[in-house]
Coordinates of C-alpha atoms and ligand atoms in Angstrom, one line a residue:
M957 CA 9.9 34.3 -37.2
Y958 CA 12.4 34.6 -40.1
V959 CA 15.7 36.2 -39.6
N960 CA 17.7 37.1 -42.6
T961 CA 20.7 35.0 -42.4
D962 CA 22.6 37.5 -44.6
T963 CA 22.5 40.1 -42.0
L964 CA 22.9 37.6 -39.3
A965 CA 26.5 36.6 -40.2
Y966 CA 27.3 34.7 -37.1
W967 CA 23.8 33.4 -35.6
A968 CA 21.3 31.5 -37.4
L969 CA 17.7 31.4 -36.1
I970 CA 16.4 28.0 -37.0
N971 CA 13.2 27.4 -35.0
I972 CA 12.1 29.7 -32.3
K973 CA 11.0 27.5 -29.2
K974 CA 10.3 29.0 -25.7
E975 CA 12.7 28.3 -23.0
L976 CA 16.3 28.6 -22.6
F977 CA 17.9 25.2 -22.2
M978 CA 21.4 23.9 -21.5
A979 CA 22.7 20.2 -21.2
V980 CA 23.2 19.5 -17.8
E981 CA 26.9 18.0 -16.9
Y982 CA 26.1 17.2 -13.2
I983 CA 23.7 17.6 -10.2
Y984 CA 24.0 17.3 -6.5
S985 CA 21.7 18.4 -3.7
D986 CA 24.2 20.0 -1.1
I987 CA 22.2 18.9 2.0
K988 CA 24.1 19.4 5.3
Q989 CA 24.3 15.4 5.9
P990 CA 24.4 12.8 3.4
L991 CA 21.3 10.9 3.7
K992 CA 20.0 7.4 2.7
M993 CA 16.2 7.4 2.2
V994 CA 14.4 4.1 2.8
V995 CA 11.1 4.1 1.2
W996 CA 9.2 1.2 2.6
D997 CA 6.1 0.2 1.3
L998 CA 4.3 -1.6 3.9
G999 CA 1.6 -3.2 1.5
R1000 CA -1.0 -1.9 -0.9
R1001 CA -4.1 -1.9 1.3
C1002 CA -5.7 1.4 1.1
N1003 CA -9.1 3.4 1.7
F1004 CA -8.8 5.2 -1.3
D1005 CA -9.2 4.2 -4.9
C1006 CA -7.5 7.2 -6.9
T1007 CA -7.7 6.4 -10.8
Y1008 CA -4.0 7.4 -11.3
C1009 CA -2.8 4.8 -9.1
T1010 CA -2.6 1.1 -10.4
G1011 CA -3.7 -2.2 -8.9
W1012 CA 0.0 -2.8 -8.3
M1013 CA 0.3 0.0 -6.0
H1014 CA -2.9 -0.1 -4.1
S1015 CA -6.0 -2.2 -3.2
T1016 CA -9.2 -1.7 -1.1
T1017 CA -9.0 -5.4 -0.3
A1018 CA -5.5 -6.6 -0.1
P1019 CA -4.6 -8.3 3.1
M1020 CA -2.6 -6.2 5.4
N1021 CA 0.9 -7.3 6.5
K1022 CA 1.8 -8.4 9.8
F1023 CA 4.1 -6.8 12.3
E1024 CA 6.5 -9.9 12.5
Q1025 CA 7.1 -9.6 8.7
Y1026 CA 7.8 -5.9 9.4
K1027 CA 10.2 -7.0 12.3
R1028 CA 12.3 -9.0 9.8
T1029 CA 12.4 -6.3 7.2
A1030 CA 13.7 -3.9 10.0
D1031 CA 16.5 -6.2 10.6
F1032 CA 17.5 -6.1 6.7
I1033 CA 17.3 -2.5 6.7
D1034 CA 19.7 -2.4 9.4
K1035 CA 22.4 -4.8 8.2
Y1036 CA 22.1 -3.1 4.4
Y1037 CA 22.6 0.3 6.2
K1038 CA 25.4 -0.8 8.2
I1039 CA 27.4 -2.3 5.3
Y1040 CA 27.1 1.2 3.5
S1041 CA 27.7 3.4 6.5
K1042 CA 31.0 1.7 7.4
N1043 CA 32.4 1.6 4.2
H1044 CA 33.4 4.9 2.3
A1045 CA 31.1 6.9 4.2
K1046 CA 31.1 10.3 5.3
D1047 CA 28.6 10.4 8.5
W1048 CA 25.5 9.3 6.8
K1049 CA 22.1 9.5 8.2
I1050 CA 19.1 7.4 7.3
T1051 CA 15.5 8.2 7.4
V1052 CA 12.6 5.6 6.7
S1053 CA 9.7 6.8 5.1
F1054 CA 6.5 4.8 5.2
T1055 CA 4.4 4.4 2.0
G1056 CA 1.6 1.9 0.7
G1057 CA -1.1 2.0 0.0
E1058 CA -2.2 3.9 3.1
P1059 CA 0.2 2.9 6.0
A1060 CA -1.8 4.4 8.8
I1061 CA -4.9 2.0 8.1
N1062 CA -2.9 -0.9 9.1
P1063 CA -3.1 -1.6 13.1
D1064 CA 0.3 -3.2 13.0
F1065 CA 1.8 -0.2 11.8
Y1066 CA 1.0 1.3 15.3
K1067 CA 3.1 -1.6 16.7
L1068 CA 6.1 -1.0 14.5
L1069 CA 6.7 2.5 15.3
P1070 CA 7.3 2.2 18.8
Y1071 CA 9.4 -1.0 18.0
L1072 CA 11.5 0.8 15.7
K1073 CA 12.1 3.6 18.0
E1074 CA 13.1 1.3 20.8
N1075 CA 15.4 -1.1 18.7
Y1076 CA 16.7 1.4 15.9
P1077 CA 17.0 4.8 17.6
Y1078 CA 18.9 5.9 14.7
L1079 CA 16.5 5.9 12.2
K1080 CA 14.5 9.0 11.3
L1081 CA 10.7 8.0 10.7
N1082 CA 8.8 9.7 8.0
L1083 CA 5.1 8.8 6.8
T1084 CA 3.6 9.6 3.6
T1085 CA -0.2 9.2 4.2
N1086 CA -3.7 10.5 2.8
G1087 CA -4.3 12.3 5.9
T1088 CA -7.6 10.4 6.7
W1089 CA -6.8 9.3 10.3
S1090 CA -8.7 10.1 13.5
R1091 CA -7.3 12.7 15.7
R1092 CA -6.4 10.0 18.4
K1093 CA -4.2 8.3 15.4
G1094 CA -2.9 11.7 14.3
Q1095 CA -1.9 12.3 18.0
F1096 CA 0.0 9.0 18.1
L1097 CA 1.9 9.6 14.7
L1098 CA 2.9 12.9 15.7
E1099 CA 4.7 11.5 18.9
N1100 CA 6.1 8.6 17.2
L1101 CA 7.3 10.0 13.9
N1102 CA 9.8 12.7 13.0
S1103 CA 7.8 14.3 10.0
I1104 CA 4.8 13.6 7.9
T1105 CA 4.0 14.0 4.3
V1106 CA 0.3 14.1 3.4
S1107 CA -0.7 13.6 -0.4
Y1108 CA -3.8 15.4 -1.1
H1109 CA -5.8 13.3 -3.5
C1110 CA -8.9 15.1 -5.0
E1111 CA -10.5 11.8 -5.8
G1112 CA -11.5 11.4 -2.1
N1113 CA -14.9 12.2 -1.3
D1114 CA -15.9 15.5 0.4
K1115 CA -16.1 14.3 3.9
Q1116 CA -12.5 12.7 3.4
K1117 CA -11.3 15.9 1.9
Q1118 CA -12.7 18.0 4.9
L1119 CA -10.8 15.4 7.2
V1120 CA -7.6 16.1 5.5
R1121 CA -7.9 19.9 5.6
D1122 CA -8.9 19.6 9.4
N1123 CA -6.2 17.1 10.3
L1124 CA -3.5 19.4 8.2
K1125 CA -4.3 22.4 10.1
W1126 CA -4.5 20.6 13.4
V1127 CA -0.9 19.2 12.9
R1128 CA 0.3 22.7 11.6
E1129 CA -0.8 24.0 14.9
Q1130 CA 0.9 21.4 16.8
I1131 CA 4.3 21.5 15.3
G1132 CA 4.5 25.2 15.9
D1133 CA 8.1 26.3 14.4
Q1134 CA 9.0 23.1 13.4
K1135 CA 7.5 23.8 9.8
W1136 CA 9.5 21.4 8.2
K1137 CA 7.8 18.2 10.2
L1138 CA 4.7 18.7 7.7
R1139 CA 4.6 18.7 4.1
V1140 CA 1.8 18.2 1.6
N1141 CA 2.0 16.9 -1.9
V1142 CA -0.7 18.3 -4.0
M1143 CA -1.5 15.6 -6.7
M1144 CA -2.5 18.2 -9.5
H1145 CA -5.3 16.4 -10.8
M1146 CA -6.3 17.8 -14.5
E1147 CA -9.9 17.6 -13.9
Y1148 CA -9.6 19.2 -10.3
F1149 CA -7.1 21.4 -11.2
D1150 CA -9.1 24.6 -9.7
E1151 CA -9.5 22.5 -6.3
C1152 CA -5.8 21.8 -6.3
V1153 CA -5.0 25.6 -7.1
D1154 CA -7.8 26.6 -4.3
L1155 CA -6.2 24.5 -1.6
I1156 CA -2.9 26.1 -2.4
E1157 CA -3.7 29.5 -2.6
N1158 CA -6.5 29.6 0.0
F1159 CA -5.5 27.2 2.5
L1160 CA -1.9 25.9 2.5
K1161 CA -0.2 29.3 2.1
P1162 CA -2.6 31.2 4.4
N1163 CA -1.9 28.2 7.0
D1164 CA 2.0 28.4 6.1
I1165 CA 2.2 24.6 5.5
N1166 CA 5.0 23.6 3.1
Y1167 CA 3.7 21.9 -0.2
I1168 CA 4.6 20.6 -3.3
P1169 CA 2.4 20.7 -6.5
R1170 CA 3.0 17.1 -8.0
T1171 CA 2.0 16.3 -11.6
V1172 CA 0.2 12.9 -11.9
G1173 CA 2.1 10.6 -14.5
D1174 CA 5.7 10.8 -13.1
D1175 CA 7.7 7.8 -12.4
G1176 CA 7.5 6.5 -15.9
K1177 CA 4.0 5.3 -16.2
Y1178 CA 2.8 7.5 -18.9
R1179 CA -0.7 6.1 -19.9
S1180 CA -2.9 9.1 -20.7
E1181 CA -5.7 7.0 -22.1
W1182 CA -8.0 5.1 -20.0
F1183 CA -7.0 1.4 -19.6
K1184 CA -8.2 -1.8 -18.2
D1185 CA -5.9 -2.5 -14.9
A1186 CA -4.8 -5.7 -13.9
D1187 CA -7.6 -5.7 -11.2
G1188 CA -10.1 -4.9 -13.6
A1189 CA -10.5 -1.2 -12.8
M1190 CA -10.5 1.6 -15.6
R1191 CA -7.4 3.8 -14.7
R1192 CA -5.4 6.7 -16.3
T1193 CA -2.0 7.0 -14.8
S1194 CA -0.5 10.2 -16.5
H1195 CA -2.5 13.4 -17.0
I1196 CA -2.1 15.6 -19.8
Y1197 CA -2.2 19.3 -18.8
T1198 CA -3.6 22.5 -20.5
S1199 CA -1.1 25.4 -21.3
E1200 CA -2.8 27.3 -18.3
Q1201 CA -2.2 24.3 -15.9
Q1202 CA 1.4 23.7 -17.3
S1203 CA 2.0 27.8 -16.4
Y1204 CA 0.8 27.4 -13.2
I1205 CA 3.3 24.6 -12.2
K1206 CA 6.2 26.1 -14.0
N1207 CA 5.4 29.5 -12.4
H1208 CA 5.6 28.0 -9.2
W1209 CA 8.9 26.3 -9.8
N1210 CA 10.3 29.3 -11.7
A1211 CA 9.7 31.3 -8.5
K1212 CA 11.3 28.7 -6.5
N1213 CA 14.3 28.6 -8.8
A1214 CA 14.5 32.3 -8.6
E1215 CA 14.5 32.1 -4.7
V1216 CA 17.7 29.9 -4.8
A1217 CA 19.4 31.1 -8.2
N1218 CA 22.9 32.3 -7.5
V1219 CA 25.0 34.5 -9.5
K1220 CA 27.1 31.7 -10.9
N1221 CA 24.8 31.6 -14.0
P1222 CA 23.2 35.2 -14.3
A1223 CA 21.6 34.3 -17.7
V1224 CA 19.7 31.5 -16.1
A1225 CA 19.2 33.2 -12.9
S1226 CA 17.5 36.2 -14.9
L1227 CA 15.3 34.1 -16.8
S1228 CA 14.1 32.3 -14.0
K1229 CA 13.8 35.3 -11.7
N1230 CA 11.2 37.1 -14.0
A1231 CA 9.5 33.9 -15.3
S1232 CA 6.6 34.7 -13.4
T1233 CA 6.0 37.7 -15.4
P1234 CA 6.9 36.3 -19.0
A1235 CA 5.1 39.1 -20.6
E1236 CA 8.2 41.3 -20.6
S1237 CA 10.6 38.8 -21.3
T1238 CA 12.3 39.0 -24.7
I1239 CA 15.3 37.7 -26.6
D1240 CA 17.2 39.9 -29.2
I1241 CA 19.4 38.5 -31.7
K1242 CA 21.8 41.4 -32.9
S1243 CA 24.3 41.0 -35.7
N1244 CA 26.0 43.8 -37.5
G1245 CA 23.4 46.5 -36.1
V1246 CA 20.5 44.4 -37.3
T1247 CA 18.3 43.3 -34.2
Q1248 CA 15.4 40.5 -34.2
T1249 CA 13.4 40.1 -31.1
A1250 CA 11.7 36.8 -30.1
S1251 CA 8.8 37.4 -27.6
K1252 CA 7.8 35.1 -24.7
S1253 CA 5.5 33.3 -26.8
S1254 CA 7.9 32.4 -29.8
E1255 CA 9.7 29.2 -29.8
I1256 CA 13.3 29.7 -30.3
E1257 CA 16.2 27.3 -31.2
I1258 CA 19.4 29.1 -32.0
K1259 CA 22.5 27.3 -33.4
L1260 CA 25.9 28.5 -34.1
L1261 CA 26.2 28.7 -37.8
S1262 CA 29.9 29.2 -38.7
K1263 CA 33.1 30.4 -36.8
N1264 CA 34.4 31.9 -40.0
T1265 CA 32.2 34.5 -40.1
S1266 CA 33.7 37.9 -41.3
T1267 CA 32.3 40.2 -38.5
P1268 CA 31.7 37.8 -35.6
A1269 CA 32.7 40.4 -33.0
E1270 CA 29.5 42.4 -33.4
S1271 CA 27.1 39.1 -32.9
T1272 CA 25.5 39.1 -29.6
I1273 CA 22.4 37.5 -28.0
D1274 CA 20.6 39.5 -25.6
I1275 CA 18.0 37.9 -23.2
K1276 CA 15.8 40.4 -21.6
S1277 CA 13.4 40.1 -18.9
N1278 CA 11.8 42.9 -17.0
G1279 CA 14.4 45.2 -17.7
V1280 CA 17.2 42.8 -17.2
T1281 CA 19.6 42.1 -19.9
Q1282 CA 21.9 39.2 -20.2
T1283 CA 24.2 38.9 -23.0
A1284 CA 25.7 35.7 -24.7
S1285 CA 28.6 36.6 -27.0
K1286 CA 29.6 35.0 -30.2
S1287 CA 31.4 32.3 -28.6
S1288 CA 28.6 31.2 -26.4
E1289 CA 26.6 28.1 -27.9
I1290 CA 23.0 28.5 -27.1
E1291 CA 20.1 25.6 -27.6
I1292 CA 16.6 26.6 -26.7
K1293 CA 14.4 23.9 -26.5
S1294 CA 10.4 23.9 -26.2
D1295 CA 8.4 23.5 -23.2
A1296 CA 5.9 20.3 -22.8
D1297 CA 3.7 21.3 -25.8
D1298 CA 1.9 18.0 -25.5
G1299 CA 1.2 18.6 -21.9
H1300 CA 3.2 15.3 -20.9
V1301 CA 4.8 15.8 -17.3
N1302 CA 7.9 13.9 -18.5
K1303 CA 9.0 16.7 -20.5
L1304 CA 8.0 19.6 -18.3
G1305 CA 11.1 18.5 -16.2
R1306 CA 11.3 17.6 -12.6
M1307 CA 11.8 18.9 -9.1
C1308 CA 13.0 16.8 -6.2
C1309 CA 10.4 15.0 -4.2
G1310 CA 11.7 16.0 -1.1
G1311 CA 11.8 19.8 -2.3
R1312 CA 15.6 19.9 -2.2
C1313 CA 17.5 22.7 -3.8
M1314 CA 20.0 21.2 -6.4
T1315 CA 23.1 22.6 -7.4
V1316 CA 23.4 22.1 -11.4
K1317 CA 26.3 22.5 -13.8
Q1318 CA 24.9 23.3 -17.2
D1319 CA 27.0 24.1 -20.2
G1320 CA 29.8 24.8 -18.1
A1321 CA 28.0 27.1 -15.5
V1322 CA 26.9 26.1 -11.9
T1323 CA 23.9 27.3 -10.4
D1324 CA 21.1 26.4 -7.7
A1325 CA 17.9 25.4 -8.9
M1326 CA 14.7 23.5 -7.5
F1327 CA 13.7 22.4 -11.2
I1328 CA 15.7 20.8 -13.7
N1329 CA 14.4 21.0 -17.3
Q1330 CA 16.3 17.9 -18.0
T1331 CA 15.3 14.5 -16.9
N1332 CA 17.5 12.0 -19.2
F1333 CA 20.9 11.2 -17.4
Q1334 CA 21.5 7.9 -19.4
G1335 CA 25.0 6.9 -19.1
F1336 CA 25.7 9.3 -16.3
S1337 CA 27.6 8.0 -13.0
C1338 CA 25.1 8.1 -10.5
M1339 CA 24.9 7.6 -6.5
V1340 CA 21.4 6.3 -6.3
N1341 CA 22.4 3.4 -4.4
W1342 CA 23.8 5.5 -1.9
F1343 CA 21.0 7.7 -1.4
F1344 CA 17.9 5.5 -1.9
L1345 CA 16.4 2.1 -1.0
H1346 CA 13.1 0.9 -1.7
I1347 CA 11.2 -1.9 -0.2
E1348 CA 8.0 -3.6 -1.4
E1349 CA 6.3 -5.8 1.3
D1350 CA 3.6 -7.4 -1.0
R1351 CA 6.1 -8.1 -3.9
D1352 CA 8.9 -9.4 -1.4
A1353 CA 11.3 -7.1 -3.6
V1354 CA 13.9 -4.5 -2.5
Y1355 CA 15.2 -2.0 -5.2
H1356 CA 17.7 0.9 -4.9
H1357 CA 15.0 3.0 -6.0
Q1358 CA 11.3 2.3 -7.1
T1359 CA 11.2 4.1 -10.3
C1360 CA 14.7 4.0 -11.6
M1361 CA 15.2 0.3 -10.7
A1362 CA 18.8 0.7 -11.3
R1363 CA 20.9 -2.3 -10.0
F1364 CA 24.3 -3.7 -10.3
S1365 CA 24.9 -6.0 -13.5
D1366 CA 27.5 -8.2 -11.5
A1367 CA 25.2 -8.6 -8.6
P1368 CA 23.4 -11.9 -7.8
K1369 CA 20.1 -11.9 -9.4
P1370 CA 17.1 -12.4 -6.8
E1371 CA 14.5 -15.4 -7.2
L1372 CA 11.2 -13.4 -7.8
D1373 CA 7.7 -14.4 -7.7
K1374 CA 7.0 -13.3 -11.0
S1375 CA 3.3 -13.7 -10.6
K1376 CA 3.5 -10.4 -8.3
F1377 CA 4.9 -8.1 -10.8
G1378 CA 2.8 -7.9 -13.9
D1379 CA 4.1 -6.5 -17.0
I1380 CA 6.8 -4.9 -15.3
V1381 CA 8.5 -7.8 -15.0
N1382 CA 9.4 -7.5 -18.8
K1383 CA 11.5 -4.2 -17.9
F1384 CA 14.0 -6.4 -15.4
H1385 CA 17.2 -6.8 -16.9
D1386 CA 20.9 -7.0 -15.8
T1387 CA 21.0 -3.4 -14.8
K1388 CA 17.3 -2.7 -14.0
G1389 CA 15.2 -4.5 -11.4
P1390 CA 15.1 -5.6 -7.7
I1391 CA 18.2 -6.2 -6.2
C1392 CA 17.2 -8.9 -3.6
T1393 CA 14.0 -10.1 -1.9
L1394 CA 12.8 -9.7 1.7
S1395 CA 12.8 -13.5 2.2
N1396 CA 16.3 -14.1 1.0
Y1397 CA 18.6 -10.9 1.3
E1398 CA 21.7 -12.7 2.5
P1399 CA 23.5 -13.5 -0.7
Y1400 CA 23.4 -9.9 -1.7
L1401 CA 24.3 -8.6 1.6
E1402 CA 27.4 -10.9 1.1
W1403 CA 28.0 -9.6 -2.5
L1404 CA 27.8 -6.2 -1.1
E1405 CA 30.5 -6.7 1.4
T1406 CA 32.6 -8.5 -1.1
K1407 CA 32.3 -5.6 -3.6
F1408 CA 33.3 -3.0 -0.7
S1409 CA 36.3 -5.3 0.3
S1410 CA 37.6 -4.9 -3.2
G1411 CA 38.2 -1.4 -2.5
S1412 CA 36.3 0.4 -5.1
T1413 CA 33.0 2.4 -4.2
P1414 CA 29.8 1.0 -5.7
T1415 CA 28.2 3.3 -8.1
I1416 CA 25.6 3.0 -10.6
T1417 CA 25.8 4.1 -14.4
C1418 CA 22.4 5.2 -15.4
P1419 CA 20.3 2.8 -17.6
N1420 CA 17.2 5.1 -17.8
T1421 CA 16.2 7.7 -20.4
Y1422 CA 14.0 9.1 -17.7
C1423 CA 14.9 10.2 -14.1
G1424 CA 11.8 10.9 -11.7
C1425 CA 12.2 11.0 -7.9
G1426 CA 16.0 10.4 -8.3
I1427 CA 16.6 13.9 -9.8
C1428 CA 18.6 15.4 -6.8
V1429 CA 20.9 12.4 -6.5
V1430 CA 24.6 12.9 -7.1
K1431 CA 25.1 12.5 -10.8
A1432 CA 27.6 13.5 -13.5
K1433 CA 28.3 13.0 -17.1
D1434 CA 32.1 13.2 -16.8
K1435 CA 34.0 11.0 -14.5
S1436 CA 36.1 13.8 -13.3
D1437 CA 33.0 15.8 -12.3
F1438 CA 31.6 12.8 -10.4
V1439 CA 34.6 11.8 -8.5
S1440 CA 34.8 15.5 -7.2
I1441 CA 31.1 15.8 -6.3
A1442 CA 31.0 12.2 -4.9
N1443 CA 34.0 13.1 -2.6
K1444 CA 31.6 15.4 -0.9
Y1445 CA 29.6 12.4 0.5
V1446 CA 32.1 9.4 0.7
E1447 CA 35.8 8.7 0.1
Y1448 CA 35.4 7.7 -3.5
H1449 CA 37.8 4.9 -4.4
E1450 CA 37.8 3.9 -8.3
Ligands
SF4_1117 S1 -4.3 7.1 -1.5 FE1 -2.2 6.8 -2.4 S2 -2.1 4.4 -2.2 FE2 -4.3 5.2 -2.0 S3 -5.1 4.9 -4.2 FE3 -4.5 6.8 -3.7 S4 -2.5 7.3 -4.7 FE4 -3.0 5.0 -4.4
SF4_1118 S1 17.2 7.5 -13.2 FE1 18.3 6.3 -11.6 S2 20.3 5.8 -12.1 FE2 19.3 7.3 -13.7 S3 20.4 9.2 -12.8 FE3 18.0 9.2 -12.0 S4 18.5 8.3 -10.2 FE4 20.5 8.0 -11.2

């Protein structure tokens, strides 16, 4: 769409794109208690062989790890957590979330759970599972876990998928009004998308089961073409979605955003509130009595041309959606960026994996949101080391976070068995990689104690251009914002 810039003295319509976007200044999730989430990967062994899951993440033949090894790891978690919780912390809690591979197929997992309950009763325990366990094991899991997350994988066979549905229904009945104890991550497989939609619309919703539609290809592994994996299998770890598929996912998150959007940022709230019916959304650009309208299908990018216009007072931008109009004045600066036109999920934006509502400051305005359009926070101050810990038994490695892998550049570097890491080892450097090993974690804990005893609160400067599962973690561009929101969780010291 072309707009005559003579009549639009103040605004220039450079290129029309779809969605209102403003740069994020900070994010935090105002959950009641600060929570450290320990993701404990118990081993790669799995009874599924999903094509989007690399051989480094799973194996149908890898040996299963033993209870004695898990006990040593539990001891490490206890020591690590206690260093954080006694320093600068404000009533932090800890949840351990077991993952793999498939944890529930390892017999020693059924020894580990009662052991942890008895020896570390302060731990809350969650399991992420593909949901293919017997009813007897399901009963044990319900009795020994605080919550269960079932990942629904379309590449399972019909019998497995029916078992998952049966188990979900059974667990839902067992937990009664404690709905939060069960969540389903629906892996939105591009080739089984209709099956995923059917599961959501005709099974999860009617059975009142919490769910999150998860796109395939998050976490920095954007290989959308088939490739031969290290284990010889052909895999494709990133899915490219059609515009209809993108719309389904975006509409889900827009509706969620609308549920939580507050009035602090009415323009954003209004857009998200009405996004499920985008046909009625328009953007009007008015200047000196002339109006140009961009429809929902237009792509819009608007930039401030000149502040020396002769009649700036008469220039406005109206964002209309389903009869609701929000007006941006001449002094506003609005940039509208495109949707994920190529279908790559890293451009779609990001929700919190745990389904948390986030408080976001964008372009000076504060709003609540379930989905953030921005995923690059490089250079932001970030508390990922406070909120997360990731443990990989098979690789003998500990990270702050699995996908972001941010680390302190001045911490001692662990001695890794590089043969266990494949190409990923090339990504490791001073600010990225494992923080220590499970077999020799003492030097790191000593360093951490020293760091705290120096008086400053250890936090990370984001080294990445993509933030995946760490999206809800406290992060801010400016130090003053960061100090202010970090103080909600810790006694922050420079
Ligand atoms: S069920 Fe999970 S761990 Fe197993 S292959 Fe699929 S994605 Fe990987
Ligand atoms: S990628 Fe990691 S360090 Fe960067 S903002 Fe996300 S969680 Fe924080």
